[in-house]
Amino acid sequence: MNTYFNINYEFDRSQVHHAIAERLGQPGSDYVCVADGVIMNTANRLPEYLEVINGGLLSICDSGYVPLYIKWIHGKKFEQYCGSEIFLDIIASRKYRMIFLGTQQIILDGLQTELSKINPDVKDMTFYELPFCKVSEFDYPAIAKMIEDDGADIIWVALGAPKQEFFMSYLKPHLKHGVMIAVGAAFKFFSGIGVRRAPDWMVDHHLEFIYRIAKEPRKQLRRCFHIIRTLPVLLFKEWNSKNKQCHGALLL
């Protein structure tokens, strides 16, 4: 793993899947964070959230811009591995039993129908609508018992950030087995209902945020405002940290 902007990223896709498989072979549970620009920004403003993000198995980089920032500052080339991609990769692999935890049954029903076209095993898996409540109010022992009875290896969670990351950290001590992965909007993207992901050409040219703003202007503009407001400070701190590391290496 590599630490940039205070987040422990794993950029190597094969290592991500190896780490998940290896963790599933051990007792207990863990979680994977899908860290986009919003999560990076929020984690660097809220120490308790940063602790949650780095308290899991690893984070993948769900941002087309963070690799650009890293290249500008550190001269290293990495690629985005977004939540939609890891979601489809694991679904299509047909390696694991999975459970899907979300908030709207209509989305879950559509998701089950669409994913069954990719992986027929999905039609016999559990899609569970979580109650609408504060993250501290979930019945974590009961949810863990349901997952244990189901026998799921991969627990997909879609509650939106930062709620879903706190949810995984609170559920982790109650689970005896499994890797949770928070995929945010991926449930909507692949349900056939509501917002879909941006076209590939927009993703390739780092323009996905424009598409998301057009589809969900109030939500996405609020997020963009926080990113723009704090990004210069984050970039400066990362650049300064890199220079200090280089200076320390020269002294050695």
Short mmCIF file of C-alpha atoms in Angstrom, two decimals:
data_model
loop_
_atom_site.label_atom_id
_atom_site.label_comp_id
_atom_site.label_asym_id
_atom_site.label_seq_id
_atom_site.Cartn_x
_atom_site.Cartn_y
_atom_site.Cartn_z
CA MET A 1 0.00 0.00 0.00
CA ASN A 2 0.94 3.64 -0.46
CA THR A 3 -0.04 6.60 1.71
CA TYR A 4 -0.99 9.79 -0.09
CA PHE A 5 -3.08 12.62 1.31
CA ASN A 6 -3.04 10.65 4.58
CA ILE A 7 -5.00 7.73 3.08
CA ASN A 8 -3.62 4.20 2.76
CA TYR A 9 -4.29 3.36 -0.90
CA GLU A 10 -3.76 0.10 -2.75
CA PHE A 11 -3.52 0.92 -6.45
CA ASP A 12 -2.55 -2.54 -7.74
CA ARG A 13 -5.78 -4.27 -8.71
CA SER A 14 -4.36 -7.76 -8.43
CA GLN A 15 -3.12 -6.95 -4.92
CA VAL A 16 -6.59 -5.67 -3.97
CA HIS A 17 -8.19 -8.98 -4.92
CA HIS A 18 -5.37 -10.98 -3.37
CA ALA A 19 -5.77 -9.09 -0.09
CA ILE A 20 -9.53 -9.72 -0.07
CA ALA A 21 -9.13 -13.44 -0.77
CA GLU A 22 -6.39 -13.76 1.85
CA ARG A 23 -8.49 -11.96 4.47
CA LEU A 24 -11.46 -14.23 3.79
CA GLY A 25 -9.25 -17.19 4.62
CA GLN A 26 -8.68 -15.86 8.13
CA PRO A 27 -11.01 -15.55 11.15
CA GLY A 28 -12.88 -12.30 11.66
CA SER A 29 -13.97 -9.59 9.26
CA ASP A 30 -12.65 -6.44 7.63
CA TYR A 31 -13.67 -3.74 5.19
CA VAL A 32 -12.54 -1.99 2.03
CA CYS A 33 -13.12 1.73 1.49
CA VAL A 34 -13.70 3.12 -1.97
CA ALA A 35 -12.11 6.54 -1.55
CA ASP A 36 -13.15 9.19 -4.04
CA GLY A 37 -12.29 12.88 -3.90
CA VAL A 38 -15.14 13.59 -1.50
CA ILE A 39 -13.93 10.95 0.95
CA MET A 40 -10.33 12.17 0.70
CA ASN A 41 -11.52 15.70 1.41
CA THR A 42 -13.82 14.74 4.28
CA ALA A 43 -11.26 12.43 5.90
CA ASN A 44 -8.70 15.23 5.98
CA ARG A 45 -11.20 17.53 7.71
CA LEU A 46 -12.53 14.99 10.23
CA PRO A 47 -9.87 13.04 12.17
CA GLU A 48 -12.37 10.41 13.35
CA TYR A 49 -13.39 9.72 9.76
CA LEU A 50 -9.76 9.45 8.63
CA GLU A 51 -9.25 6.88 11.39
CA VAL A 52 -12.20 4.87 10.03
CA ILE A 53 -10.91 5.06 6.44
CA ASN A 54 -7.46 3.83 7.46
CA GLY A 55 -8.84 1.32 9.96
CA GLY A 56 -9.95 -1.13 7.30
CA LEU A 57 -8.13 -3.65 5.13
CA LEU A 58 -7.29 -1.08 2.44
CA SER A 59 -8.69 1.73 0.34
CA ILE A 60 -8.95 1.79 -3.42
CA CYS A 61 -8.78 5.05 -5.35
CA ASP A 62 -12.18 5.97 -6.78
CA SER A 63 -11.00 9.29 -8.18
CA GLY A 64 -9.66 10.22 -11.58
CA TYR A 65 -7.99 13.31 -10.12
CA VAL A 66 -6.08 11.89 -7.16
CA PRO A 67 -3.71 9.94 -9.47
CA LEU A 68 -3.11 13.20 -11.36
CA TYR A 69 -2.27 15.02 -8.13
CA ILE A 70 0.12 12.22 -7.16
CA LYS A 71 1.81 12.37 -10.56
CA TRP A 72 2.23 16.16 -10.32
CA ILE A 73 3.63 16.08 -6.80
CA HIS A 74 5.46 12.74 -6.59
CA GLY A 75 6.10 11.90 -10.24
CA LYS A 76 4.50 8.47 -9.79
CA LYS A 77 1.86 7.02 -12.08
CA PHE A 78 -1.18 5.25 -10.66
CA GLU A 79 -4.61 4.45 -12.01
CA GLN A 80 -8.11 4.88 -10.66
CA TYR A 81 -9.96 1.75 -9.53
CA CYS A 82 -13.49 2.91 -8.92
CA GLY A 83 -16.28 1.33 -6.93
CA SER A 84 -18.26 0.43 -10.05
CA GLU A 85 -15.28 -1.49 -11.43
CA ILE A 86 -14.47 -3.54 -8.33
CA PHE A 87 -18.19 -4.18 -7.94
CA LEU A 88 -18.48 -5.67 -11.44
CA ASP A 89 -15.15 -7.49 -11.19
CA ILE A 90 -16.22 -9.38 -8.07
CA ILE A 91 -19.78 -9.98 -9.30
CA ALA A 92 -18.53 -11.41 -12.60
CA SER A 93 -15.87 -13.58 -10.96
CA ARG A 94 -18.54 -15.88 -9.40
CA LYS A 95 -16.06 -16.69 -6.61
CA TYR A 96 -18.05 -15.58 -3.59
CA ARG A 97 -21.41 -15.66 -1.93
CA MET A 98 -22.50 -12.07 -1.43
CA ILE A 99 -25.09 -10.04 0.44
CA PHE A 100 -26.27 -6.59 -0.62
CA LEU A 101 -27.19 -4.03 2.05
CA GLY A 102 -28.86 -0.81 0.94
CA THR A 103 -31.61 1.64 1.68
CA GLN A 104 -34.27 1.42 -1.06
CA GLN A 105 -35.99 -1.85 -1.94
CA ILE A 106 -36.86 -0.69 -5.44
CA ILE A 107 -33.15 -0.15 -6.13
CA LEU A 108 -32.27 -3.52 -4.59
CA ASP A 109 -34.89 -5.35 -6.64
CA GLY A 110 -33.67 -3.77 -9.87
CA LEU A 111 -30.08 -4.49 -8.90
CA GLN A 112 -30.80 -8.17 -8.31
CA THR A 113 -32.49 -8.45 -11.70
CA GLU A 114 -29.65 -6.72 -13.57
CA LEU A 115 -26.77 -8.47 -11.77
CA SER A 116 -28.36 -11.89 -12.33
CA LYS A 117 -27.70 -11.32 -16.05
CA ILE A 118 -23.98 -11.08 -15.26
CA ASN A 119 -23.83 -13.73 -12.55
CA PRO A 120 -26.80 -16.17 -12.37
CA ASP A 121 -25.85 -17.06 -8.79
CA VAL A 122 -27.01 -13.60 -7.69
CA LYS A 123 -30.69 -14.51 -8.03
CA ASP A 124 -30.36 -16.66 -4.89
CA MET A 125 -28.47 -14.06 -2.86
CA THR A 126 -29.85 -11.69 -0.20
CA PHE A 127 -30.73 -8.06 -0.94
CA TYR A 128 -31.64 -6.38 2.33
CA GLU A 129 -33.10 -2.92 2.79
CA LEU A 130 -31.53 -1.29 5.83
CA PRO A 131 -33.78 0.95 7.93
CA PHE A 132 -33.47 4.71 7.58
CA CYS A 133 -31.76 5.80 10.79
CA LYS A 134 -28.61 7.35 12.18
CA VAL A 135 -25.47 5.23 11.87
CA SER A 136 -25.36 4.83 15.67
CA GLU A 137 -28.91 3.45 15.73
CA PHE A 138 -28.48 0.30 13.62
CA ASP A 139 -28.86 -3.04 15.40
CA TYR A 140 -25.37 -4.25 14.57
CA PRO A 141 -25.55 -7.61 16.41
CA ALA A 142 -28.78 -8.46 14.55
CA ILE A 143 -27.32 -7.44 11.18
CA ALA A 144 -24.19 -9.50 11.88
CA LYS A 145 -26.36 -12.50 12.82
CA MET A 146 -28.27 -12.17 9.53
CA ILE A 147 -25.01 -12.09 7.56
CA GLU A 148 -23.63 -15.05 9.49
CA ASP A 149 -26.79 -17.08 8.83
CA ASP A 150 -26.58 -16.14 5.16
CA GLY A 151 -22.96 -17.32 4.89
CA ALA A 152 -21.88 -14.34 2.80
CA ASP A 153 -18.20 -13.74 2.05
CA ILE A 154 -18.57 -10.29 0.50
CA ILE A 155 -20.89 -7.76 2.11
CA TRP A 156 -21.73 -4.89 -0.24
CA VAL A 157 -22.81 -1.70 1.52
CA ALA A 158 -24.46 1.30 -0.15
CA LEU A 159 -25.46 4.00 2.33
CA GLY A 160 -23.52 6.95 0.95
CA ALA A 161 -20.36 8.48 2.42
CA PRO A 162 -19.47 9.04 5.20
CA LYS A 163 -22.30 6.95 6.69
CA GLN A 164 -21.36 3.70 4.97
CA GLU A 165 -17.75 3.79 6.17
CA PHE A 166 -18.80 4.38 9.79
CA PHE A 167 -21.38 1.59 9.37
CA MET A 168 -18.68 -0.89 8.33
CA SER A 169 -16.38 0.10 11.19
CA TYR A 170 -19.23 -0.39 13.71
CA LEU A 171 -20.30 -3.71 12.19
CA LYS A 172 -16.79 -5.15 11.95
CA PRO A 173 -16.44 -6.24 15.62
CA HIS A 174 -19.71 -8.17 15.40
CA LEU A 175 -18.86 -10.18 12.27
CA LYS A 176 -17.09 -13.53 12.44
CA HIS A 177 -16.40 -13.68 8.71
CA GLY A 178 -16.53 -11.54 5.60
CA VAL A 179 -15.13 -8.51 3.84
CA MET A 180 -17.38 -5.47 3.58
CA ILE A 181 -17.00 -3.12 0.61
CA ALA A 182 -18.74 0.27 0.48
CA VAL A 183 -19.70 1.08 -3.10
CA GLY A 184 -21.90 4.15 -2.71
CA ALA A 185 -23.75 4.90 -5.93
CA ALA A 186 -22.89 1.59 -7.64
CA PHE A 187 -26.23 0.09 -6.56
CA LYS A 188 -28.04 2.85 -8.45
CA PHE A 189 -25.76 2.63 -11.46
CA PHE A 190 -26.44 -1.06 -12.02
CA SER A 191 -30.06 -1.28 -10.89
CA GLY A 192 -31.49 0.06 -14.13
CA ILE A 193 -33.27 2.68 -12.02
CA GLY A 194 -32.20 6.29 -11.60
CA VAL A 195 -28.71 7.65 -12.22
CA ARG A 196 -26.29 5.68 -14.38
CA ARG A 197 -22.53 6.11 -14.51
CA ALA A 198 -21.05 8.62 -16.94
CA PRO A 199 -20.08 7.46 -20.46
CA ASP A 200 -16.59 5.97 -20.76
CA TRP A 201 -15.26 8.93 -22.74
CA MET A 202 -16.14 11.30 -19.90
CA VAL A 203 -14.52 8.99 -17.33
CA ASP A 204 -11.37 8.69 -19.47
CA HIS A 205 -11.07 12.48 -19.73
CA HIS A 206 -11.74 13.13 -16.02
CA LEU A 207 -15.10 14.73 -16.74
CA GLU A 208 -17.33 12.38 -14.77
CA PHE A 209 -17.98 15.07 -12.15
CA ILE A 210 -19.74 17.19 -14.82
CA TYR A 211 -22.08 14.31 -15.60
CA ARG A 212 -22.79 13.74 -11.90
CA ILE A 213 -23.52 17.46 -11.39
CA ALA A 214 -25.97 17.44 -14.31
CA LYS A 215 -27.79 14.43 -12.85
CA GLU A 216 -27.74 15.45 -9.16
CA PRO A 217 -26.96 19.19 -9.10
CA ARG A 218 -27.78 20.00 -5.47
CA LYS A 219 -25.89 17.04 -4.00
CA GLN A 220 -22.87 17.20 -6.29
CA LEU A 221 -22.43 20.99 -6.25
CA ARG A 222 -22.32 20.90 -2.46
CA ARG A 223 -19.62 18.24 -2.61
CA CYS A 224 -17.64 20.14 -5.24
CA PHE A 225 -17.76 23.29 -3.14
CA HIS A 226 -16.10 21.54 -0.17
CA ILE A 227 -13.45 19.97 -2.43
CA ILE A 228 -12.58 23.25 -4.17
CA ARG A 229 -12.48 25.11 -0.85
CA THR A 230 -9.99 22.74 0.79
CA LEU A 231 -8.05 21.23 -2.14
CA PRO A 232 -5.32 23.92 -2.33
CA VAL A 233 -4.40 23.28 1.31
CA LEU A 234 -4.35 19.51 0.79
CA LEU A 235 -2.12 19.83 -2.27
CA PHE A 236 0.26 22.15 -0.43
CA LYS A 237 0.48 19.82 2.57
CA GLU A 238 1.19 16.82 0.32
CA TRP A 239 3.83 18.77 -1.61
CA ASN A 240 5.41 19.94 1.65
CA SER A 241 5.39 16.40 3.07
CA LYS A 242 7.10 15.11 -0.06
CA ASN A 243 9.82 17.79 0.18
CA LYS A 244 10.45 16.95 3.83
CA GLN A 245 10.83 13.28 2.96
CA CYS A 246 13.28 14.11 0.17
CA HIS A 247 15.27 16.38 2.48
CA GLY A 248 15.39 13.68 5.16
CA ALA A 249 16.60 11.13 2.63
CA LEU A 250 19.40 13.48 1.54
CA LEU A 251 20.53 13.92 5.15
CA LEU A 252 20.74 10.16 5.56
#
